[in-house]
Coordinates of C-alpha atoms in Angstrom, one line a residue:
X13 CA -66.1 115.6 -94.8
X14 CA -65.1 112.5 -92.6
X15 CA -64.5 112.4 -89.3
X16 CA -61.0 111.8 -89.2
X17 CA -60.4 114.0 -92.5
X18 CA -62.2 116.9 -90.6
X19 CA -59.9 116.4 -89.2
X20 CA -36.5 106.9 -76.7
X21 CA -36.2 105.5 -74.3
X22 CA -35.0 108.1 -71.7
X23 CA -31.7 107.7 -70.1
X24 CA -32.7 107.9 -66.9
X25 CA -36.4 108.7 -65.9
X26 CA -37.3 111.2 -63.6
X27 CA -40.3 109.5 -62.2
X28 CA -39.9 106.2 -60.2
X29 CA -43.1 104.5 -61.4
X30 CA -41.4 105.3 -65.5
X31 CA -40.5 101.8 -66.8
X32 CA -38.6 100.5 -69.9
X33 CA -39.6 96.9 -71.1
X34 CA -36.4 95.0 -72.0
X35 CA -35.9 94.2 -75.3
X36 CA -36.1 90.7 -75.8
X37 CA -33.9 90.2 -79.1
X38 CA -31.1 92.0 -80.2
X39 CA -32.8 93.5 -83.6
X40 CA -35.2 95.3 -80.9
X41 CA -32.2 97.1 -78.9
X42 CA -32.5 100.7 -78.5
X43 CA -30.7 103.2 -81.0
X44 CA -28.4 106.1 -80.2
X45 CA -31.2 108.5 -81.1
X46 CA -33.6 107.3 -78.7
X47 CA -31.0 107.1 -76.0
X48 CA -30.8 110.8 -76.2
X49 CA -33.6 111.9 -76.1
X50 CA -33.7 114.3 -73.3
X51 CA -37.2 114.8 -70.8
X52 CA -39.1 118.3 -71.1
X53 CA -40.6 120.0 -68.6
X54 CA -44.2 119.2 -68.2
X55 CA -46.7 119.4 -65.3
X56 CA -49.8 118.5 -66.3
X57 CA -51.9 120.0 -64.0
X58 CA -50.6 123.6 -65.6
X59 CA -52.9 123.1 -68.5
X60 CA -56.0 123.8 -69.6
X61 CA -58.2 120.4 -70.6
X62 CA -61.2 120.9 -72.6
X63 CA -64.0 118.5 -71.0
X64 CA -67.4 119.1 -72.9
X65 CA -69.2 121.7 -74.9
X66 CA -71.4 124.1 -73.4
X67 CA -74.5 122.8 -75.0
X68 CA -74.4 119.3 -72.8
X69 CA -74.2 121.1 -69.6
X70 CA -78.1 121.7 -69.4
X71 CA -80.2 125.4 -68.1
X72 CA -81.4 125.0 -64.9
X73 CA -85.5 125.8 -66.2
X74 CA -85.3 123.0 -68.8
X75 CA -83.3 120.4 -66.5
X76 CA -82.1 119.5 -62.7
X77 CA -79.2 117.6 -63.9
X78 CA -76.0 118.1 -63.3
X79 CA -73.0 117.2 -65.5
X80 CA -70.1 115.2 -64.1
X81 CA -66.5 115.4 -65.9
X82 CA -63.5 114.0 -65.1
X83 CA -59.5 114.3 -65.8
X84 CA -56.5 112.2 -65.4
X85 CA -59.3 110.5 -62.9
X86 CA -60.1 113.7 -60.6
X87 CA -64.2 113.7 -61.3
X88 CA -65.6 117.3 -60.9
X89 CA -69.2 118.5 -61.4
X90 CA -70.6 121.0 -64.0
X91 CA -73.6 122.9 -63.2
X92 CA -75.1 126.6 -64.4
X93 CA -77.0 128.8 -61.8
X94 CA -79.4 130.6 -64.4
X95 CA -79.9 130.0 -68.0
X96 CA -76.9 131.0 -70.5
X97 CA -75.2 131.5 -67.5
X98 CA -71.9 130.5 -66.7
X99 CA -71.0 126.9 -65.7
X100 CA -69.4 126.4 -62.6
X101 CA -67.4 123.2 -61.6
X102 CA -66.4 121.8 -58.6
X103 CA -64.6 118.5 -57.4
X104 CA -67.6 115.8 -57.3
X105 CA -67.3 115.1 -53.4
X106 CA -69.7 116.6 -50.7
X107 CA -68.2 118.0 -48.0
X108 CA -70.5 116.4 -45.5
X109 CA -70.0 112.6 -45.9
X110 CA -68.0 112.4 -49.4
X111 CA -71.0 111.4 -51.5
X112 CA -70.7 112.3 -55.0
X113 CA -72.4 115.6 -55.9
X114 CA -72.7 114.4 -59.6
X115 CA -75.1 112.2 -58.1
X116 CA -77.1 115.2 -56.9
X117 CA -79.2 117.6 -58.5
X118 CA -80.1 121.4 -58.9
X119 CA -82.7 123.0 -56.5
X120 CA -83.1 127.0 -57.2
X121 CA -80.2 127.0 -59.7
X122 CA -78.1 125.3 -56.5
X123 CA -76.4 122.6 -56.5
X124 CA -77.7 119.9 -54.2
X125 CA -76.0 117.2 -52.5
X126 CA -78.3 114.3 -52.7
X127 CA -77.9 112.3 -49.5
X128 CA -78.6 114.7 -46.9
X129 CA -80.3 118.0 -48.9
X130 CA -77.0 120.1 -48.2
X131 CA -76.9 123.0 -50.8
X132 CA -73.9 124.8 -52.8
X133 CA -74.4 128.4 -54.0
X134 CA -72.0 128.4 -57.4
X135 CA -71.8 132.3 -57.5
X136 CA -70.6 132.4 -53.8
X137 CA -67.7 130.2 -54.5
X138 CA -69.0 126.7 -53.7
X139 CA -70.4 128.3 -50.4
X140 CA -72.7 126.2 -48.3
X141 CA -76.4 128.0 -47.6
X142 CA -78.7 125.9 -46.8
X143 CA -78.2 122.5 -44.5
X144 CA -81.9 121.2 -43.6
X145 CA -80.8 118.8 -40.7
X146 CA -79.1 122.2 -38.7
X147 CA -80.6 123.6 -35.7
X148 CA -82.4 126.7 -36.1
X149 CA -80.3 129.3 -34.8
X150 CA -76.8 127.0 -35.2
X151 CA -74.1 128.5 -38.0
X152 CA -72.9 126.8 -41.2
X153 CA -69.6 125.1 -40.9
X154 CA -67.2 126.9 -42.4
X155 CA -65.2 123.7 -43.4
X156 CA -69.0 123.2 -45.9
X157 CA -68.1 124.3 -48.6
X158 CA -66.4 123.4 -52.3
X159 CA -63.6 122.7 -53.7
X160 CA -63.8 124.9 -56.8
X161 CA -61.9 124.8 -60.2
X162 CA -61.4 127.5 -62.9
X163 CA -63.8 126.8 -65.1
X164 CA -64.3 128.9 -68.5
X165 CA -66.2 128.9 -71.6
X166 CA -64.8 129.4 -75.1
X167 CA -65.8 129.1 -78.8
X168 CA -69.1 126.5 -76.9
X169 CA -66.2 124.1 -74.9
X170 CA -65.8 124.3 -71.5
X171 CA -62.2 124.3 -70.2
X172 CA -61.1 123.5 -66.4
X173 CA -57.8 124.4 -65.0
X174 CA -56.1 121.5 -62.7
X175 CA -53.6 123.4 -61.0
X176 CA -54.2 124.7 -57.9
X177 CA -52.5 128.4 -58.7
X178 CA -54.4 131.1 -60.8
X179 CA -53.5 130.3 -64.3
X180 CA -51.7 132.6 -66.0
X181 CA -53.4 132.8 -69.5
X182 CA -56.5 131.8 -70.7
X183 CA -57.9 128.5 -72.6
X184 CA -56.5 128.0 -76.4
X185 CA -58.6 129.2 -79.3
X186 CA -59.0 128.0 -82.6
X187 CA -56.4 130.6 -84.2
X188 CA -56.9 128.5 -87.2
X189 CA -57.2 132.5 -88.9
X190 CA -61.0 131.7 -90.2
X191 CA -62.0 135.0 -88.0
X192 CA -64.0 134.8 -84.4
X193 CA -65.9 132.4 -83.2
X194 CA -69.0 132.9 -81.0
X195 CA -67.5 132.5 -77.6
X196 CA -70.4 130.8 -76.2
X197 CA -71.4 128.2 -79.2
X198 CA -68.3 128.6 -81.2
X199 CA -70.5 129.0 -84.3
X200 CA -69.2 131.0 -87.0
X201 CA -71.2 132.7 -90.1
X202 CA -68.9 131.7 -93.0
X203 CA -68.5 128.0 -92.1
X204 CA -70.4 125.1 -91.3
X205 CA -69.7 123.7 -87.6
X206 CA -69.6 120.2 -86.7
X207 CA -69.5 119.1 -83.2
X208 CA -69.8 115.7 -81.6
X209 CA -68.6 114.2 -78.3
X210 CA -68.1 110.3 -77.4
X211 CA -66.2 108.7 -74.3
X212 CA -63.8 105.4 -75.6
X213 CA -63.0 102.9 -73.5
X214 CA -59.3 102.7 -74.2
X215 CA -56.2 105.1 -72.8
X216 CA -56.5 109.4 -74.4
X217 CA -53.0 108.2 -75.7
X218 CA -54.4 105.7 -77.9
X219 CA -57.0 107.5 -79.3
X220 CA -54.3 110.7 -80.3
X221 CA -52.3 108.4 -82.4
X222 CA -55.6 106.9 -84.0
X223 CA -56.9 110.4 -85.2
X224 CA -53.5 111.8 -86.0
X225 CA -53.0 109.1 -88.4
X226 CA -55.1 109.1 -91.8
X227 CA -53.4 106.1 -93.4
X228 CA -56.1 103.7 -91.2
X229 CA -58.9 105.8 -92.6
X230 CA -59.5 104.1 -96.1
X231 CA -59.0 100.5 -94.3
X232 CA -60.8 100.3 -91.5
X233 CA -63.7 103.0 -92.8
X234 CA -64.0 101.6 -95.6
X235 CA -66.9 101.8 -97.8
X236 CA -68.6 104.3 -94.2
X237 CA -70.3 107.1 -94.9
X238 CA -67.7 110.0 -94.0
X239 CA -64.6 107.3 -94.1
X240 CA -62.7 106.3 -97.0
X241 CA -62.2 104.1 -99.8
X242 CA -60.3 100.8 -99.7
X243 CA -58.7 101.4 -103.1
X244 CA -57.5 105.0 -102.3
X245 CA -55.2 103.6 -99.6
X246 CA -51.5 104.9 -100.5
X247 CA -48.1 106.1 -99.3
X248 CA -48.3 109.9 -97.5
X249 CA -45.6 112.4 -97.3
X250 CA -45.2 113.3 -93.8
X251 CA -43.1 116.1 -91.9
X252 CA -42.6 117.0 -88.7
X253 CA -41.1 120.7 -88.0
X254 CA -38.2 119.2 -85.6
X255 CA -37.6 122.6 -84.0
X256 CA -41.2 123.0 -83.1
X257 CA -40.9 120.0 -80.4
X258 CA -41.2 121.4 -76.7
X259 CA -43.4 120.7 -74.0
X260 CA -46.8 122.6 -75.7
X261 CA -46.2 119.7 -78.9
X262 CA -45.0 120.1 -82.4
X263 CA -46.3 120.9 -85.6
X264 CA -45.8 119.4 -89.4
X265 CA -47.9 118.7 -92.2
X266 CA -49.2 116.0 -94.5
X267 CA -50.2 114.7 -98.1
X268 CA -50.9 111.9 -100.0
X269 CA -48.2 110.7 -103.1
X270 CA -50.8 111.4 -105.2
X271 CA -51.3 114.6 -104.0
X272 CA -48.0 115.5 -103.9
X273 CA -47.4 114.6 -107.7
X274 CA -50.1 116.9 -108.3
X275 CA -48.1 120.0 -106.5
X276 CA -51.5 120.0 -104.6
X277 CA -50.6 121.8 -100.9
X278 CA -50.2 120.1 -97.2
X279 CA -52.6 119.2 -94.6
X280 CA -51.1 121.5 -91.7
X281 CA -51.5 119.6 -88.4
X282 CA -50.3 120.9 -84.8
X283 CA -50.4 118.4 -81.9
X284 CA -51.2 120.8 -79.1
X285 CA -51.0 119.6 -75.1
X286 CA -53.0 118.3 -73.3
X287 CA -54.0 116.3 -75.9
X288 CA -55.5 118.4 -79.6
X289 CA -54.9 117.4 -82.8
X290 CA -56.0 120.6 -85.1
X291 CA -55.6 120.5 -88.8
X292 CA -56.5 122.5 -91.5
X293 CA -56.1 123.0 -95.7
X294 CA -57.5 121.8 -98.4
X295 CA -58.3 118.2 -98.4
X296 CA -59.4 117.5 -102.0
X297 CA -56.9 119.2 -104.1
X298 CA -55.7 123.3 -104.9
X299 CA -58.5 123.1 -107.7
X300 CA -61.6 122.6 -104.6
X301 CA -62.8 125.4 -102.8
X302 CA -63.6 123.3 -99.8
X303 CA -62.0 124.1 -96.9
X304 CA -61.5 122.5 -93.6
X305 CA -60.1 122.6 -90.6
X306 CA -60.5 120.5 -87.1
X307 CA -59.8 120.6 -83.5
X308 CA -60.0 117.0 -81.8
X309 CA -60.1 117.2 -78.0
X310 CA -58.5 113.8 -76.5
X311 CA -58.7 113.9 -72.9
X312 CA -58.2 111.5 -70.7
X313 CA -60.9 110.7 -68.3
X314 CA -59.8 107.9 -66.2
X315 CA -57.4 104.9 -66.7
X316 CA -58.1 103.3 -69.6
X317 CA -61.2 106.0 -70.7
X318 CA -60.7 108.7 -72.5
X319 CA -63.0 111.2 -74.2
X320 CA -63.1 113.1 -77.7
X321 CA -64.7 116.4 -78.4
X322 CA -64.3 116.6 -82.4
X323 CA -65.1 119.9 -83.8
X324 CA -65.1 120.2 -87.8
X325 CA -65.8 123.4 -89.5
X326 CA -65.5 123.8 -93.3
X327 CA -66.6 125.9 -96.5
X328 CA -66.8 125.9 -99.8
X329 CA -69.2 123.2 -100.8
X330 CA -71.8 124.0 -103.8
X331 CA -75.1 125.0 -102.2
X332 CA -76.7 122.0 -103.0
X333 CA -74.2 120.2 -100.2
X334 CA -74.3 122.7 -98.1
X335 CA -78.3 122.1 -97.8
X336 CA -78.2 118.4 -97.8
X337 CA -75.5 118.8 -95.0
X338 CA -77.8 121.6 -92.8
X339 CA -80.7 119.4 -94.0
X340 CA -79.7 116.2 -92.8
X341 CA -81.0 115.5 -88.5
X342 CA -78.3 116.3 -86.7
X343 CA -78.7 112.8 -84.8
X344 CA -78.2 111.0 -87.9
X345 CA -74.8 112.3 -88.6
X346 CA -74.0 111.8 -84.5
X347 CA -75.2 108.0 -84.6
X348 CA -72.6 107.5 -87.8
X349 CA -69.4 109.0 -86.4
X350 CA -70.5 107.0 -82.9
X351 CA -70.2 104.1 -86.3
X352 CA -66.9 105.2 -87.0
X353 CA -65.1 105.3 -83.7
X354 CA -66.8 102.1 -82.9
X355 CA -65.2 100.3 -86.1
X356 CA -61.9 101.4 -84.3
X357 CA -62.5 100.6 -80.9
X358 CA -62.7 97.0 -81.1
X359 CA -58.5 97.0 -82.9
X360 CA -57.1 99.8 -80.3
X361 CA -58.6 98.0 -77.1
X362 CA -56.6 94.8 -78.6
X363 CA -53.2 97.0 -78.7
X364 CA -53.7 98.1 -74.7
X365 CA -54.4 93.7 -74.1
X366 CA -51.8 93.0 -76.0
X367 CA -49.1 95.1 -74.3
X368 CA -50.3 94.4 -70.8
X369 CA -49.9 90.6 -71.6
X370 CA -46.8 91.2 -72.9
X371 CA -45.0 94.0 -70.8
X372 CA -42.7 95.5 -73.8
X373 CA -42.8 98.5 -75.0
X374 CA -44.3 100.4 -78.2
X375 CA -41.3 100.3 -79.8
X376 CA -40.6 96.3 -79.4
X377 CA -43.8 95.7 -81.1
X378 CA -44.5 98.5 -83.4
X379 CA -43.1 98.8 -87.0
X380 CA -43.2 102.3 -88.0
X381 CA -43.0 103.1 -91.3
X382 CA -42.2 106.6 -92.9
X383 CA -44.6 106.7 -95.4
X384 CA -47.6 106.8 -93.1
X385 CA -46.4 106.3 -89.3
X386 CA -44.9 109.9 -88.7
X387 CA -46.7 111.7 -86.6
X388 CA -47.8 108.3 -84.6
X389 CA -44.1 107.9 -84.0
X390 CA -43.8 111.8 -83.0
X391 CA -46.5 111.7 -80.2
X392 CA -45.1 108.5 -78.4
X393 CA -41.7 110.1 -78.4
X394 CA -43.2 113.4 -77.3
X395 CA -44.4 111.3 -74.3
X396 CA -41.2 109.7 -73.4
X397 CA -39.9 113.3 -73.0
X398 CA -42.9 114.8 -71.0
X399 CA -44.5 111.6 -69.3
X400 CA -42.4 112.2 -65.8
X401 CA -45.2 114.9 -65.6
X402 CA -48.6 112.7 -66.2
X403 CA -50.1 110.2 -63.8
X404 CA -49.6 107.8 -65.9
X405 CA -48.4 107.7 -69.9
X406 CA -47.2 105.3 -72.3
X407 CA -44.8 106.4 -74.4
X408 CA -42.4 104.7 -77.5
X409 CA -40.0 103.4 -75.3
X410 CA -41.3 104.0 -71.7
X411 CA -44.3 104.1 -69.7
X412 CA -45.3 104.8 -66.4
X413 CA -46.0 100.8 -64.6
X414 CA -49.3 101.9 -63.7
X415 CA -50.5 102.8 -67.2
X416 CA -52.3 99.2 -67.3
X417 CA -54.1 99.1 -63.9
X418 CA -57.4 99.3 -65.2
X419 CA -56.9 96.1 -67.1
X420 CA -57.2 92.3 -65.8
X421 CA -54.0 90.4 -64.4
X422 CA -54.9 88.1 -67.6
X423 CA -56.2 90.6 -70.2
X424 CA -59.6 89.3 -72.1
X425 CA -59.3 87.4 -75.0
X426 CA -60.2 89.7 -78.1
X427 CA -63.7 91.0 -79.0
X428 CA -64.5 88.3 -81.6
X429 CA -64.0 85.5 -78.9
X430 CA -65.4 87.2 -75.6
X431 CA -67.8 89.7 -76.4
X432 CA -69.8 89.5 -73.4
X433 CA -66.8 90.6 -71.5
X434 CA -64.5 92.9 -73.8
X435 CA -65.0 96.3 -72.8
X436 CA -64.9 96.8 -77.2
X437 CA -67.9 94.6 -76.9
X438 CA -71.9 95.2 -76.8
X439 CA -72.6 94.3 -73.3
X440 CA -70.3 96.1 -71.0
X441 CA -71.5 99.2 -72.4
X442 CA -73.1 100.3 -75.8
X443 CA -73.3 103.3 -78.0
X444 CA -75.8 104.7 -75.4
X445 CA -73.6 104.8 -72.7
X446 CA -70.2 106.3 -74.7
X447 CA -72.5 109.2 -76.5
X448 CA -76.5 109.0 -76.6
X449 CA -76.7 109.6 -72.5
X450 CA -74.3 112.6 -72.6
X451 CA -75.7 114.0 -76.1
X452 CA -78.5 116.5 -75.7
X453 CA -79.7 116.1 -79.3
X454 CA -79.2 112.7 -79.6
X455 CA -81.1 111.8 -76.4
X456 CA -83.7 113.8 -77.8
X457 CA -83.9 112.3 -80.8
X458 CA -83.8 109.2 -78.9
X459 CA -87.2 110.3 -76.6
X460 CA -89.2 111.6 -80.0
X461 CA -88.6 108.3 -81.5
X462 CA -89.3 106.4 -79.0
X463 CA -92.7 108.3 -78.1
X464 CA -93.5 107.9 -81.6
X465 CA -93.0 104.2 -82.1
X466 CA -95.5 104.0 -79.0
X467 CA -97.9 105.8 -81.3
X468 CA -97.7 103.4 -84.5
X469 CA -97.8 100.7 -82.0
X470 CA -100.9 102.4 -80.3
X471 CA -103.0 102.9 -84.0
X472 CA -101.8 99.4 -84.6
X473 CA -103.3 97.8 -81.8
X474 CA -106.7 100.7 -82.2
X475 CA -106.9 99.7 -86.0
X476 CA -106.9 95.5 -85.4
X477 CA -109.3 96.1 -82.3
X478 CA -112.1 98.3 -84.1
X479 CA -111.5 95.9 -87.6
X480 CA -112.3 92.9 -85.5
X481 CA -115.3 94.4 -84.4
X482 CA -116.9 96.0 -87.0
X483 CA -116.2 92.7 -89.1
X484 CA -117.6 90.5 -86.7
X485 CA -121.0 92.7 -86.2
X486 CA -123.6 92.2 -88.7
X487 CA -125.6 95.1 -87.9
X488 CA -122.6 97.2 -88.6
X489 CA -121.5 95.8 -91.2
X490 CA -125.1 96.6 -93.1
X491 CA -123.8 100.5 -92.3
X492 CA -122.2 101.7 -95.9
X493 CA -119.7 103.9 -93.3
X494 CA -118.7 101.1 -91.3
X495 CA -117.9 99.7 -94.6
X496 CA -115.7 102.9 -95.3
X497 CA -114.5 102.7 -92.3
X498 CA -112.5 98.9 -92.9
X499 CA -111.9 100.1 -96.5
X500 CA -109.5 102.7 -94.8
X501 CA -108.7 100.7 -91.1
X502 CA -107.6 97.4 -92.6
X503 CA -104.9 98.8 -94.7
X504 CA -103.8 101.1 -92.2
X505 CA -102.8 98.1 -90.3
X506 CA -99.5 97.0 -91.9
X507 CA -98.7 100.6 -92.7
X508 CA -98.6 101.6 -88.7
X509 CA -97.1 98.0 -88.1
X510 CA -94.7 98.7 -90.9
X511 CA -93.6 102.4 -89.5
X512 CA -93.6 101.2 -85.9
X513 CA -90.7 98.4 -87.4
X514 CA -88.8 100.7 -88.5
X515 CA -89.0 102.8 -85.9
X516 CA -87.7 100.1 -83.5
X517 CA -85.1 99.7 -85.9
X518 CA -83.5 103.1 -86.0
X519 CA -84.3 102.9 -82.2
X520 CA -81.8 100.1 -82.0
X521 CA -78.9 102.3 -83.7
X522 CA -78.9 104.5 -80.4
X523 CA -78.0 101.1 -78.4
X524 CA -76.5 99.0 -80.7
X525 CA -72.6 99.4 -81.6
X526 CA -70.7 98.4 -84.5
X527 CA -69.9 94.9 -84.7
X528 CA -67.0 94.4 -87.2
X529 CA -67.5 90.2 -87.2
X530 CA -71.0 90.9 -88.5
X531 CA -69.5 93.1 -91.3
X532 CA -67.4 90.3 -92.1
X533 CA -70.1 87.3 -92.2
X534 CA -72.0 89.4 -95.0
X535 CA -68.7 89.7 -96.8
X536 CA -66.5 87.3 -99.0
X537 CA -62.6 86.9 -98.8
X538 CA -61.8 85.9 -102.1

């Protein structure tokens, strides 16, 4: 299963940074419809924001690191006091001299500031104990502490609360009706669990109306492992439940044509604020057993970053796939869906350029069609209603004016011609810095092959050294075992050369991002 099968205008804006861009023809005027469309409440710091599984936030005997999040650009610090313990979080400033504590470390399951040594206990509520440059016998500030968020744990994904009152109920659960989920890993016993976690250097809105639309999938994946097909690309029936739409999302469901002229059943997908797409069914047909359903975190980090947390779970496959699938290095199946988002990355970064050189809106620009643009047309509507509520949104019609900020005056010409600096190129930042650095098993992966190319390279270097001297010896040479010795060394030489090649090779994958102009030189267009 792939990684995107697993899964207006207002009339008058109640925020004073909400702007409108003027159409600029009359065919682009706004309709009736959109002129009454009405804002919903929304506050967004009275939600709960999923921002990384519990297995990147690292036990305190295996690690000193700390993990540093971020949401609607308000970084906070994750950290655990004891092993399996729970994670505490904190806003990422010291009290002492506003140093970032994500910058810090842990000392005795505390969390240490850095800079000056200051210490933070994480059971006492952020409360300073230890301050090494205070008198003996003076007191603790009171003032040195932390600023502390609600931080919980569910089904393996940490959730932090923005708002500054107790919340009143607890983080979202699957509730996709596939039983309970371990609350701590969000494994379950009947299906097989997929998680992965990459940060994107384009707006969390952006990447929502990527992943809740599977018409791009069999275009721009095509021919990728866990993508699509070029030739299967085709007109969907899609439906949005109308009375579901309120300030927590809305809910419809989708299918291909061919699907549908098969009386096969709907994809069921719910939008669900701050910013998941779940969807479940049966994505082959009534006549598979497989199963899936999906829960894809977008959050936004910072202007113009956002992060995904995609969790896939399915059953049903014959036991041969299932082994392949629990066979296969986890790694492997990381470094392709880092593949996948990357073939994306380089066409949605183009959409934020091209609307900050232009300064009109979505729906100026955007033809939507019916047959595969539904939901996409849902969730920037749904923003034009709840945006007055967000730091900064861009919606069909409207968008806040500071939604473009982290862009240049003059936005960057696209990827192809200014790779160096495109933030969709390779040199900003790479696959390393979006999901290997973050990724406990992929950084591992990472260290072991790295260690073990050292090896090969080693042997190599070992086997030419004690070839070149037994060969050039005479007296050793007369030795029958030294003889033996070459028979076995000198062939050993390209082998360890070979292996140490293509260790450097899958070495590169961790670094290296998808580059679609390469695709293309290999490629013909007739």
């Amino acid at each position: 299963p792939s990684l995107h099968r697993d899964f207006s205008r207002l009339q008058e804006s109640t925020n004073s940074n909400t702007i409108a861009a003027t159409p600029t023809s009359e065919g682009q005027s706004s309709s009736s419809s959109d002129n009454k469309s009405q804002p919903l409440p929304y506050d967004w710091k009275k939600q709960w924001y999923s921002v990384t599984f519990a297995s990147y936030v690292p036990n305190p005997s295996k690690s000193a690191e700390v993990t540093p999040v971020s949401v609607f650009g308000e970084p906070m610090v994750l950290w655990r006091s004891e092993d399996n313990g729970i994670v505490h979080c904190a806003n990422d400033v010291c009290p002492h001299r506003a140093a970032a504590l994500s910058e810090g470390r842990l000392r005795d399951g505390k969390l240490e500031c850095y800079y000056h040594g200051w210490q933070f206990d994480g059971e006492k509520d952020g409360e300073c104990n230890f301050i090494p440059q205070l008198e003996k016998d003076a007191q603790i500030p009171k003032a040195a502490c932390l600023k502390m968020r609600e931080c919980r744990t569910v089904e393996g994904i940490v959730w932090v609360w923005m708002g500054d009152e107790a919340p009143a109920v607890g983080p979202p659960e699957q509730g996709d009706g596939i039983g309970t989920m371990d609350p701590m890993t969000g494994k379950h016993e009947d299906y097989i669990i997929n998680d992965f976690q990459i940060d994107l250097p384009y707006d969390h809105s952006y990447l929502v109306e990527n992943l809740i639309d599977p018409a791009h999938i069999p275009i721009s994946h095509d021919a990728t492992p866990g993508g699509g097909k070029r030739e299967n690309a085709q007109a969907y029936e899609m439906i949005v439940d109308r009375n579901s739409i309120g300030p927590d999302g809305f809910t419809g469901r989708y299918r291909t044509a061919s699907q549908r002229e098969k009386g096969d059943d709907f994809i069921e997908v719910q939008y669900q604020a701050p910013g998941i797409i779940r969807q479940k069914g049966m994505p082959r047909g009534n006549d598979s057993p497989l199963r899936f359903g999906a829960a894809l975190h977008c959050m936004p980090l910072t202007l113009g970053r956002s992060r995904l947390l995609f969790r896939a779970y399915f059953t049903g496959l014959p036991p041969l796939a299932k082994l392949l699938i629990t066979m296969k290095p986890k790694f492997l199946g990381n470094l392709n869906s880092c593949k996948i988002l990357e073939q994306d990355a380089g066409l949605i970064t183009t959409q934020e350029d091209h609307f900050k050189r232009s300064k009109r809106s979505l729906r100026d620009d955007y033809i939507l069609l019916s047959s595969s643009d539904v939901f996409v047309k849902s969730y920037r509507q749904w923003l034009d209603k709840v945006g007055h509520g967000m730091p900064w949104f861009q919606g069909l019609a409207t968008r806040s004016s500071n939604v473009n900020d982290h862009l240049a005056e003059i936005p960057p010409s696209p990827p192809g011609l200014d790779p160096i600096h495109h933030r969709a190129g390779n040199y900003v930042e790479t696959r390393y810095h979006r999901h290997v650095m973050h990724c406990p098993t992929t950084r591992k992966a990472l260290a072991r092959i790295q260690t073990l190319k050292k090896g090969m390279l080693a042997l190599t270097v070992v086997f030419i050294t004690l070839s070149c001297s037994m060969a050039t010896s005479e007296q050793l040479l007369a030795r029958r075992v030294v003889k033996r010795m070459l028979k076995v060394m000198v062939p050993l030489i390209p082998v360890s050369s070979l292996v140490a090649a293509g260790l450097h090779k899958l070495e590169q994958r961790f670094f290296v991002s998808f580059k679609r102009k390469n695709q293309m030189s290999t490629e013909i267009g007739l």
